Coordinates of C-alpha atoms and ligand atoms in Angstrom, one line a residue:
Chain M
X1 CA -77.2 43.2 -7.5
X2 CA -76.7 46.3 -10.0
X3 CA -77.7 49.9 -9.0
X4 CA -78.8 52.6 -11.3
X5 CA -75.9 54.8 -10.7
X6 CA -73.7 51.9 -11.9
X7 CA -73.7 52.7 -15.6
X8 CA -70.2 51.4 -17.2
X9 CA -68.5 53.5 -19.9
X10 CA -70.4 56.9 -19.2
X11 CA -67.5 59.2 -18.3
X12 CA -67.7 60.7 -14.6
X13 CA -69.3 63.7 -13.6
X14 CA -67.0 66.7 -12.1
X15 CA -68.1 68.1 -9.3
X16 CA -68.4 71.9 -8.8
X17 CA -66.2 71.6 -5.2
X18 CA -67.3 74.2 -2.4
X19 CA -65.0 75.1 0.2
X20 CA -64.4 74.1 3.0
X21 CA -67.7 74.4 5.1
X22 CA -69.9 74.7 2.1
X23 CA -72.0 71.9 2.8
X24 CA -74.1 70.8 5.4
X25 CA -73.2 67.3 4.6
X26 CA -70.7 66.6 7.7
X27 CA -69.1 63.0 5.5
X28 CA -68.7 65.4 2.6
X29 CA -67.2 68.6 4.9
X30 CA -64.5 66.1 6.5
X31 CA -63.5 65.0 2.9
X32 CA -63.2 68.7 1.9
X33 CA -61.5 69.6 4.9
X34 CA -59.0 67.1 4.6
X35 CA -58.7 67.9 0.9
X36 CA -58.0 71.5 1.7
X37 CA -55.4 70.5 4.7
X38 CA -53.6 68.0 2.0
X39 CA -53.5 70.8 -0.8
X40 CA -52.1 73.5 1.5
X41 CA -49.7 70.8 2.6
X42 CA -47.9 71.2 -0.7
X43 CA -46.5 67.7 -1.0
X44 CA -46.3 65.5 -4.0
X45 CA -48.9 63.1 -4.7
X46 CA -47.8 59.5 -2.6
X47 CA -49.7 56.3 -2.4
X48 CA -49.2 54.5 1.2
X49 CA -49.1 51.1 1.7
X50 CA -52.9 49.9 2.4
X51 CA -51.9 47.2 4.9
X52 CA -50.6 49.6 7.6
X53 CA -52.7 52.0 9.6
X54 CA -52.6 55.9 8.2
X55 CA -51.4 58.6 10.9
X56 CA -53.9 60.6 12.1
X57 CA -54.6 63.6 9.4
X58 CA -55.7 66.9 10.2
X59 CA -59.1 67.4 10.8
X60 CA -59.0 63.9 12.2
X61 CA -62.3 61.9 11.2
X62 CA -65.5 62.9 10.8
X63 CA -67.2 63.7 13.9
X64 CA -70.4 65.8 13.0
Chain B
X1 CA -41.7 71.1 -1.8
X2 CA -39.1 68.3 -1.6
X3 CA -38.6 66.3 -4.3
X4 CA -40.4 62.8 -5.0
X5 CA -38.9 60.3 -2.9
X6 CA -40.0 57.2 -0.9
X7 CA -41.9 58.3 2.5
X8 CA -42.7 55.3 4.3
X9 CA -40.5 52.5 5.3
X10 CA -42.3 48.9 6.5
X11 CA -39.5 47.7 8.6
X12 CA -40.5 44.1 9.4
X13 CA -39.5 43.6 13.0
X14 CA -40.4 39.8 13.2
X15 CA -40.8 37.0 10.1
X16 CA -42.9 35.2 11.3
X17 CA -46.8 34.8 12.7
X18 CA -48.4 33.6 16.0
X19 CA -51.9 33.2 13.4
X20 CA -52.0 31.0 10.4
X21 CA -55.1 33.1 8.9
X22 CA -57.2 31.3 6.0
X23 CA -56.6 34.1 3.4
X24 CA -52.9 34.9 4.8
X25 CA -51.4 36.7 1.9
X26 CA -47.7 36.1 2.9
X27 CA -47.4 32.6 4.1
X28 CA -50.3 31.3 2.2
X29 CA -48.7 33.1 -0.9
X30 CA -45.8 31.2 -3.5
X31 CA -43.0 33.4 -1.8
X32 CA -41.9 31.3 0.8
X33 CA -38.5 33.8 1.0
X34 CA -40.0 34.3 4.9
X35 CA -38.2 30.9 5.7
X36 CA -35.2 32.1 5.0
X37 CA -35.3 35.3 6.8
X38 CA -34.3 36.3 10.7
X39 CA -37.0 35.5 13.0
X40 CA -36.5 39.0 14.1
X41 CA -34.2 42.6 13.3
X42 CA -30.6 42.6 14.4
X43 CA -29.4 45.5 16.2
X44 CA -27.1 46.2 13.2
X45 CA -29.9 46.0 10.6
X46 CA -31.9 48.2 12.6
X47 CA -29.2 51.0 13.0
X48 CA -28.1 50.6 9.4
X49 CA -31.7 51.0 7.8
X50 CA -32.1 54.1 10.7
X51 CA -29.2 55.5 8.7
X52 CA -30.2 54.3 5.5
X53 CA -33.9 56.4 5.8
X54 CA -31.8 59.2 7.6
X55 CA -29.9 59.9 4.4
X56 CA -33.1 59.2 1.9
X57 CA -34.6 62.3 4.2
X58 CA -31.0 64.1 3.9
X59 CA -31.3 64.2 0.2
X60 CA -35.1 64.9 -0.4
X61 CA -36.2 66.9 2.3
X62 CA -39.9 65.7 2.8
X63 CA -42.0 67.5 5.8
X64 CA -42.5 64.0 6.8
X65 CA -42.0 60.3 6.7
X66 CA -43.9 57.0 8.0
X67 CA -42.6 54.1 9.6
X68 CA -44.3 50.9 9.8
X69 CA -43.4 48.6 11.9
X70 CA -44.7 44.9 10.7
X71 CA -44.6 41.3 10.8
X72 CA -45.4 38.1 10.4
X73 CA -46.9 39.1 14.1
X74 CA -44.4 42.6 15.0
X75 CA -45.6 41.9 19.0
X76 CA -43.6 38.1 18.7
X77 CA -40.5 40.2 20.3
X78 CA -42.7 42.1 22.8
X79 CA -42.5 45.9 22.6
X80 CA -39.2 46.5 23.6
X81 CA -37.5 45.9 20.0
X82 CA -40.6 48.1 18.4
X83 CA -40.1 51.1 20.8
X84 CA -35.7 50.5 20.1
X85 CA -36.3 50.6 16.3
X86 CA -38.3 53.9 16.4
X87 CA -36.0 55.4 18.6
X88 CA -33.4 54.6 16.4
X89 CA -35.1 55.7 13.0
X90 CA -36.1 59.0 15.3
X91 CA -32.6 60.0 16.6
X92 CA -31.1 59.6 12.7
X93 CA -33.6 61.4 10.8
X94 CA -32.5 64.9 10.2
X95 CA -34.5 68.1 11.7
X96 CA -37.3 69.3 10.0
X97 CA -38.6 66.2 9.5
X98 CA -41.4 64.4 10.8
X99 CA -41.4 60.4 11.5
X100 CA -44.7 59.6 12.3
X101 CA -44.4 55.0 13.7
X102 CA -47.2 52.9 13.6
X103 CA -47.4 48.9 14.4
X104 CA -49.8 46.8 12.5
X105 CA -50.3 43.9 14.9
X106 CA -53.0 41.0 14.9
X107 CA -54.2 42.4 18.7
X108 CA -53.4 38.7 20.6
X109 CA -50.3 39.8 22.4
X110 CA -51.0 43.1 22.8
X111 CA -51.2 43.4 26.8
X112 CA -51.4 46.5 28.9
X113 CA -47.6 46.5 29.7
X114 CA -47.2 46.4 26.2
X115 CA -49.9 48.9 25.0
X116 CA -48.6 51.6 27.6
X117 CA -45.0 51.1 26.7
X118 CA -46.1 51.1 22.9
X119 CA -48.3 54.4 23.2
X120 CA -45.5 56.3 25.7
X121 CA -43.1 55.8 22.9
X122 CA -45.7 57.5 20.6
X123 CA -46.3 55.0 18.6
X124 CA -49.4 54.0 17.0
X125 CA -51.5 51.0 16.9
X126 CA -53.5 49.5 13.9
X127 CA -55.2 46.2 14.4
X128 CA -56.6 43.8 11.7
X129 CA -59.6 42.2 12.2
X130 CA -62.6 41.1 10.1
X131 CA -65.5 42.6 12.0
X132 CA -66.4 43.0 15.6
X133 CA -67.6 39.7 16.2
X134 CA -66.3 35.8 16.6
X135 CA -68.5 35.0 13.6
X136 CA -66.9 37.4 11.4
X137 CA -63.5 36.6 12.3
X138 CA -63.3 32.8 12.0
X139 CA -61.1 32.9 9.6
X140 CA -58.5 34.4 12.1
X141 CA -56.8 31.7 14.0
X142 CA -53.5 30.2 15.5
X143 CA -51.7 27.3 14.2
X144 CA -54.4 25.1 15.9
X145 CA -56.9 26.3 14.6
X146 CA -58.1 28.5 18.1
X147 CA -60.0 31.7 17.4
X148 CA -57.7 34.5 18.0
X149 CA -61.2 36.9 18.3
X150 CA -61.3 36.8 22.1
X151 CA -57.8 37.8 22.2
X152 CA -58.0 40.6 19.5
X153 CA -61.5 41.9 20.6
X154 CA -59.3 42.6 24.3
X155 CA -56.8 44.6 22.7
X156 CA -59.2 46.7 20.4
X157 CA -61.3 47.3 23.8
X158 CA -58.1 48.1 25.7
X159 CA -56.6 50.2 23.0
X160 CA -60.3 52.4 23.0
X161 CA -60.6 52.7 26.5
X162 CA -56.9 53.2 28.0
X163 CA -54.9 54.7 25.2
X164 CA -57.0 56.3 22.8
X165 CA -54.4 58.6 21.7
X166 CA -52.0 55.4 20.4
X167 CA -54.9 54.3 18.5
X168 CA -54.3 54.1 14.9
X169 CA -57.2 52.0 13.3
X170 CA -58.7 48.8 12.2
X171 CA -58.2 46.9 9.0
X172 CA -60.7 44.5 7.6
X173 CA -60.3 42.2 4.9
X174 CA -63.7 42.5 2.7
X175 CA -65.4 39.3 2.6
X176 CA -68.4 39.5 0.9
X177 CA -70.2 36.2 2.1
X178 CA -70.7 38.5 5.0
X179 CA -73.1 41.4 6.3
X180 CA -71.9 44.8 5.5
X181 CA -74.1 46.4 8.2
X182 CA -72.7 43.4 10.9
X183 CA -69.5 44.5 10.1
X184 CA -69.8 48.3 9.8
X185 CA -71.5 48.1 13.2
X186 CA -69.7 46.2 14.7
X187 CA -66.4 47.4 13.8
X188 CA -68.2 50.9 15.1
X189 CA -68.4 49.5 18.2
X190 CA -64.9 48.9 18.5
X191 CA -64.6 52.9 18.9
X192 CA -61.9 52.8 16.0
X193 CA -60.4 56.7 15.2
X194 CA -59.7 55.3 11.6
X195 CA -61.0 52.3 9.4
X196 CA -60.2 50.8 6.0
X197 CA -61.5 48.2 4.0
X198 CA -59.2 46.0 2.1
X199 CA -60.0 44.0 -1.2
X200 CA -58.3 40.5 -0.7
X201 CA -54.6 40.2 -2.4
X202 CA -55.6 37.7 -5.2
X203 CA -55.5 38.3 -8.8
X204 CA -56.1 36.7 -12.3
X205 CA -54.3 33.4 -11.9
X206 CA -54.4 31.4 -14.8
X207 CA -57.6 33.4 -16.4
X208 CA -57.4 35.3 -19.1
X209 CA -57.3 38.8 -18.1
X210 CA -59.4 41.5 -18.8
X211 CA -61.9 44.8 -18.4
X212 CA -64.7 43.7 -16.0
X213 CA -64.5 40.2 -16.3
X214 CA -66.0 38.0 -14.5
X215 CA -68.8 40.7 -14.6
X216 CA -70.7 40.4 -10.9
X217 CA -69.7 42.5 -8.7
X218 CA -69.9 40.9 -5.2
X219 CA -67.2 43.4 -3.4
X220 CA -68.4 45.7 -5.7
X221 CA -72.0 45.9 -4.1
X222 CA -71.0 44.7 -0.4
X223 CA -68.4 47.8 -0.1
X224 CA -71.5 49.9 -2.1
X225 CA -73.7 49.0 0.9
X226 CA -70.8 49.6 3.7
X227 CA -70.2 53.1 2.0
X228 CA -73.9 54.5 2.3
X229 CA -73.7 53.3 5.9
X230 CA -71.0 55.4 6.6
X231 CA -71.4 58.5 3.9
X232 CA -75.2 58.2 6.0
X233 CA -74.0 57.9 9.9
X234 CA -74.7 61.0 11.5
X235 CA -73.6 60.0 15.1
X236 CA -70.9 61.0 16.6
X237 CA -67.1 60.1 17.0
X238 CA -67.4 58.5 12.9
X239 CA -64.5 57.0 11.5
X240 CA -62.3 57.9 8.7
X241 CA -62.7 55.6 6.1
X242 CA -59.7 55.3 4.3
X243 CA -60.9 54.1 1.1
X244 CA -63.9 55.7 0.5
X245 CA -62.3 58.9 1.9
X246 CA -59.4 58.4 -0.8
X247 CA -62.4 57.8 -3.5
X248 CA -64.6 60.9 -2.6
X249 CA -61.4 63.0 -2.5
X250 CA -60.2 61.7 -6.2
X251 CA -63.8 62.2 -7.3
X252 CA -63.5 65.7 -6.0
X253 CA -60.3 66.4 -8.0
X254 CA -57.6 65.4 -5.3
X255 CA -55.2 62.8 -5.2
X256 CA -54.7 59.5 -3.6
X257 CA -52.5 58.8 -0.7
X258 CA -53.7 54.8 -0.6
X259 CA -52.3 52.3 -3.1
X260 CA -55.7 50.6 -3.6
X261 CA -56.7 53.1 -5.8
X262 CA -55.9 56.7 -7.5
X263 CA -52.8 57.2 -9.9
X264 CA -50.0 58.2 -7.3
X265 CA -46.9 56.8 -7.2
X266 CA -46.1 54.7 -4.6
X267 CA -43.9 56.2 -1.4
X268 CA -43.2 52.7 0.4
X269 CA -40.7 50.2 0.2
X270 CA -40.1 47.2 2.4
X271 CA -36.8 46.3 4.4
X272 CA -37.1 42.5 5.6
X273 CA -35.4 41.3 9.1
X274 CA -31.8 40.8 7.3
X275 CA -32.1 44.3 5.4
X276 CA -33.2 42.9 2.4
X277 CA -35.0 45.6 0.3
X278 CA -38.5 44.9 -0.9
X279 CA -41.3 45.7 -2.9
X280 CA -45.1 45.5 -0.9
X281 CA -45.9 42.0 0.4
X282 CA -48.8 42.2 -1.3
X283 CA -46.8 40.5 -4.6
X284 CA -45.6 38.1 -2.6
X285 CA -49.4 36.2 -4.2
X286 CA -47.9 37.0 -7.4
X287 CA -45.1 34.7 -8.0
X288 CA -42.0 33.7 -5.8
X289 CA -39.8 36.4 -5.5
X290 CA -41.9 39.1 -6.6
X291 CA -41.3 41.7 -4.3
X292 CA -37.3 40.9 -4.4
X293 CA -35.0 43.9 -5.9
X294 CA -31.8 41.9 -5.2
X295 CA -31.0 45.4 -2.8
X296 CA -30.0 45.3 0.8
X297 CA -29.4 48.2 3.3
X298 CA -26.0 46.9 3.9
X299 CA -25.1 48.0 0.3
X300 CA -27.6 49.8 -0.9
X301 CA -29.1 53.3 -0.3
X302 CA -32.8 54.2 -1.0
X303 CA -32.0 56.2 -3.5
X304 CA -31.0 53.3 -5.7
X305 CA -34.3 51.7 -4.1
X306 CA -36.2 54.7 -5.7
X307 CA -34.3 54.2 -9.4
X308 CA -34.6 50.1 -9.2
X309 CA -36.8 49.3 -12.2
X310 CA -39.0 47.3 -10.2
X311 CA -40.2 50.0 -7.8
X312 CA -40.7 52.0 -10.4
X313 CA -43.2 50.2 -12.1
X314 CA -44.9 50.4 -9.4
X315 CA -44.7 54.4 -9.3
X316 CA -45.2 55.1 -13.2
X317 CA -49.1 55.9 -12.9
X318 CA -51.6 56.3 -16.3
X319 CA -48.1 55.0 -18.3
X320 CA -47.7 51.7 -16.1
X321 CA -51.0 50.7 -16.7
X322 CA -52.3 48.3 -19.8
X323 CA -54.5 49.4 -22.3
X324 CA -57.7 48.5 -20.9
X325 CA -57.0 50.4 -18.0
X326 CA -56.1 53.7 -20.2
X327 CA -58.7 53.7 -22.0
X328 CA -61.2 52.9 -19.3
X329 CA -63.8 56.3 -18.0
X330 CA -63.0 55.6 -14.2
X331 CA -59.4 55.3 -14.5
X332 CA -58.6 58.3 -12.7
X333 CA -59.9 57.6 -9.8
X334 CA -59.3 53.5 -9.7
X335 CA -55.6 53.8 -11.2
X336 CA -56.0 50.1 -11.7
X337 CA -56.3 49.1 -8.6
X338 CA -53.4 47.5 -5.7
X339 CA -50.8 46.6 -8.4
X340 CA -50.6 43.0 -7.1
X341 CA -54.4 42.2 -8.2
X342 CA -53.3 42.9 -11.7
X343 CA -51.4 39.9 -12.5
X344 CA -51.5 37.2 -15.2
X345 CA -50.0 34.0 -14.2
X346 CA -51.6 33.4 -18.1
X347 CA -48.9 36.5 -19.6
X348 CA -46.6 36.5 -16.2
X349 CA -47.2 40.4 -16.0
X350 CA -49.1 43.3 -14.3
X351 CA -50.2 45.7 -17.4
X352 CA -54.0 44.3 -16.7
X353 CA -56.9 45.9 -14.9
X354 CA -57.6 44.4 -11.8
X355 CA -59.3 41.5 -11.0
X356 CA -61.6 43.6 -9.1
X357 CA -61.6 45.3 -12.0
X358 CA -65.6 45.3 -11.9
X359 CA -66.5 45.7 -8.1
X360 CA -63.7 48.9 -8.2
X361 CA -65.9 50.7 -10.6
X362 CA -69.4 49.7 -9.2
X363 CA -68.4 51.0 -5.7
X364 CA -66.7 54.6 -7.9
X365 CA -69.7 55.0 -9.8
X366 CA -71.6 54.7 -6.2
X367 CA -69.2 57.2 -4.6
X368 CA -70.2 59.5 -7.5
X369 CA -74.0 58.9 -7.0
X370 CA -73.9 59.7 -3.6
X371 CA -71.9 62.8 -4.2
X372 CA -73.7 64.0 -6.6
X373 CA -76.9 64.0 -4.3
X374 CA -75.2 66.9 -2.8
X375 CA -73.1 69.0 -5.3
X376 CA -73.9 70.3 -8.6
X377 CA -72.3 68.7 -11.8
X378 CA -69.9 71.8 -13.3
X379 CA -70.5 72.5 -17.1
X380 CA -66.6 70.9 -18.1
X381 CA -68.4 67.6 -17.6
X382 CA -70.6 68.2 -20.2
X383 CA -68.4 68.9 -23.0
Ligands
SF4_401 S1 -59.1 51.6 -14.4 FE1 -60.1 50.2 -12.9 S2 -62.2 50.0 -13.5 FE2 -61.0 50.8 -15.3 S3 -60.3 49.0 -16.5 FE3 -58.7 49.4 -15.0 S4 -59.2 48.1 -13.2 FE4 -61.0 48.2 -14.4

């Protein structure tokens, strides 16, 4: 099964990021707030090991 | 900021496994080091990794550190080890810095004594399982070949209902012969805080390497599905999804913080029950000996852990990665993939995309769709 929006060797699109709260979309607003929380972190970029559970991270989840 | 350093230790507590899964990457893999290990950590060890981590933190300073504490089956010692280890990495680690423990356990022995003793001591507990049903997790059993679903299905019903707070997640092994929405739901039902989907630890074997080959996509399309189900749920109390989390935030210009994708350097090393030093246990599929870096925490520090060749390949990012990979459109968000699914048993090393190499970029490109559906594309994409 293919979709359209698989499309192999077209570059990505960048997306014009709002802040925190700018959308409605309550998925995307817990990605941005966690996003937001990570950057004002200040910590180097780290990849965790996939085979253990993540801590919680602030905002926990994505309750709407 | 502190400097880079390694952030997260996976201290195996016991070597060995109460289950004898179908897929089991460790003692299903060629690395049969396990049978030479400890069944479980020594006192000594224990103290002398607490000290080793303390002086890592000593040195680098992070705002915080993770500790893993993993098996074989970590609950084959009961809790009292799990809960003496933390304490032990907890009263060496310098102030100012965080230590944030988690178990990974299969669920069977995890009984309310256990649980409360577990959550008290503040740490966290992940469970694996492949879905929320028997059906889904057949391929979970003991060494007679007994479902361990019954058993695992108490513990993820316990762990939601009594200690909520200790709850850390659920991980599920991707299978794709199975329903997405069966296992979305059901997993749903399991009223987990966090969940991640994991691509299974296989790579190219004796086939010749290479950009999207074979071409279908199976995971590709099963963890397309499983994404709109969550990127769509609009009820409450929904899960963090680690890996599509990690995908929408590299779409969105942010980094990584999971190994199965992104182009960060990896923070975790492994110290076996003698104090060997490891690389993940996902290359244990590789080859024997692939995780091995010939360092223990009797002698060594994790500073030399951090310089050791071998763990640094796994940190290099765009550089570490083959030519297919560098060249390929998604790379920045799929870095490749889990650095074990790139190997060749045909060229004996890891410079390859992934043998997922396919389904990683049909369920980006999806990520992206959806995305797109609510922002607006800026103009730098255009040029
Ligand atoms: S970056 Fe990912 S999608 Fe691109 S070639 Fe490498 S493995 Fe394949």
């Amino acid at each position: 099964m293919r979709s359209p929006d698989d499309a192999p060797g077209i570059p990505l699109p960048v997306f014009e990021r709002p802040g925190v709260g700018g959308t409605p979309h309550p998925v995307l607003a817990a990605v941005l707030a966690e996003l937001h929380a990570r950057e004002t972190e200040d910590e180097l970029p780290a990849a965790y090991y996939g085979d253990s559970p993540d801590p919680p991270s602030p905002p926990a989840g994505a309750a709407p | 900021m502190s400097s880079d350093c390694l952030r997260q230790f996976v201290l195996k507590v016991h070597s060995r496994c109460n289950l004898d899964c179908t897929y089991c990457y460790i003692y299903r893999s060629p690395d049969t080091s396990w049978r030479d290990r400890p069944h479980h950590v020594g006192e000594h060890t224990m103290r002398q990794t607490a000290r080793r981590i303390a002086e890592h933190v000593a040195t680098h300073r992070p705002r915080s550190v993770r500790v893993d504490l993993h098996g074989g089956e970590p609950l084959l010692t009961g809790p009292e080890p799990l809960v003496a280890y933390a304490d032990t990495v907890r009263r060496a680690v310098p102030d100012g810095t965080d230590v944030t423990v988690t178990v990974q356990t299969n669920g069977t022995l995890l009984t309310r004594p256990a649980l409360d003793r577990l959550a008290d001591a503040g740490i966290r507990i992940g469970i694996s399982l492949d879905g929320g049903t028997a059906a889904l997790n057949a391929r979970r059993v003991d060494h007679a070949g007994r479902p361990s679903w019954p058993a695992a299905r108490r513990a993820a019903r316990m762990l939601a209902a009594r200690r909520p707070d200790a709850y850390g997640g659920l991980l599920c092994t991707v299978d794709p012969a199975t329903d997405p929405a069966e296992v979305y739901s059901s997993l749903r039902a399991l009223a987990p805080p966090a969940l991640d989907f994991l691509l299974p630890h296989v790579h190219w074997g004796s086939r010749p390497p290479g950009r999207h080959r074979p071409a279908p996509t199976p995971y590709g399309d099963w963890l397309a599905e499983a994404f709109d189900l969550w990127w769509d749920d609009g009820t409450r109390g929904l899960p963090r999804v680690r890996l599509f989390t990690e995908i929408a935030a590299l779409l969105l210009g942010g980094s990584s913080r999971t190994d199965a994708v992104g182009l960060s350097p990896i923070a975790a090393v492994v110290v076996e029950t003698d104090g060997t030093i490891e690389r993940l246990d996902s290359l244990k599929t590789a080859y024997p000996h692939a995780p091995a870096t010939g360092l223990d925490v009797h002698r060594n520090s994790f500073d030399e852990a951090l310089g050791h060749p071998r763990i640094a390949a796994l940190r290099a990012g765009l550089g570490g990665l083959g030519e297919d990979c560098r060249a390929c459109p998604v790379v920045r968000i799929c870095g490749g993939g889990n650095y074990a699914h790139r190997y060749s048993r045909r060229t004996g090393h890891f410079r390859h995309p992934s043998v997922h190499c396919a389904d990683l970029e049909r369920i980006i490109r999806h990520a992206a769709a959806r995305i797109g559906e609510q922002l607006s594309v800026s103009s730098r994409s255009l040029v």
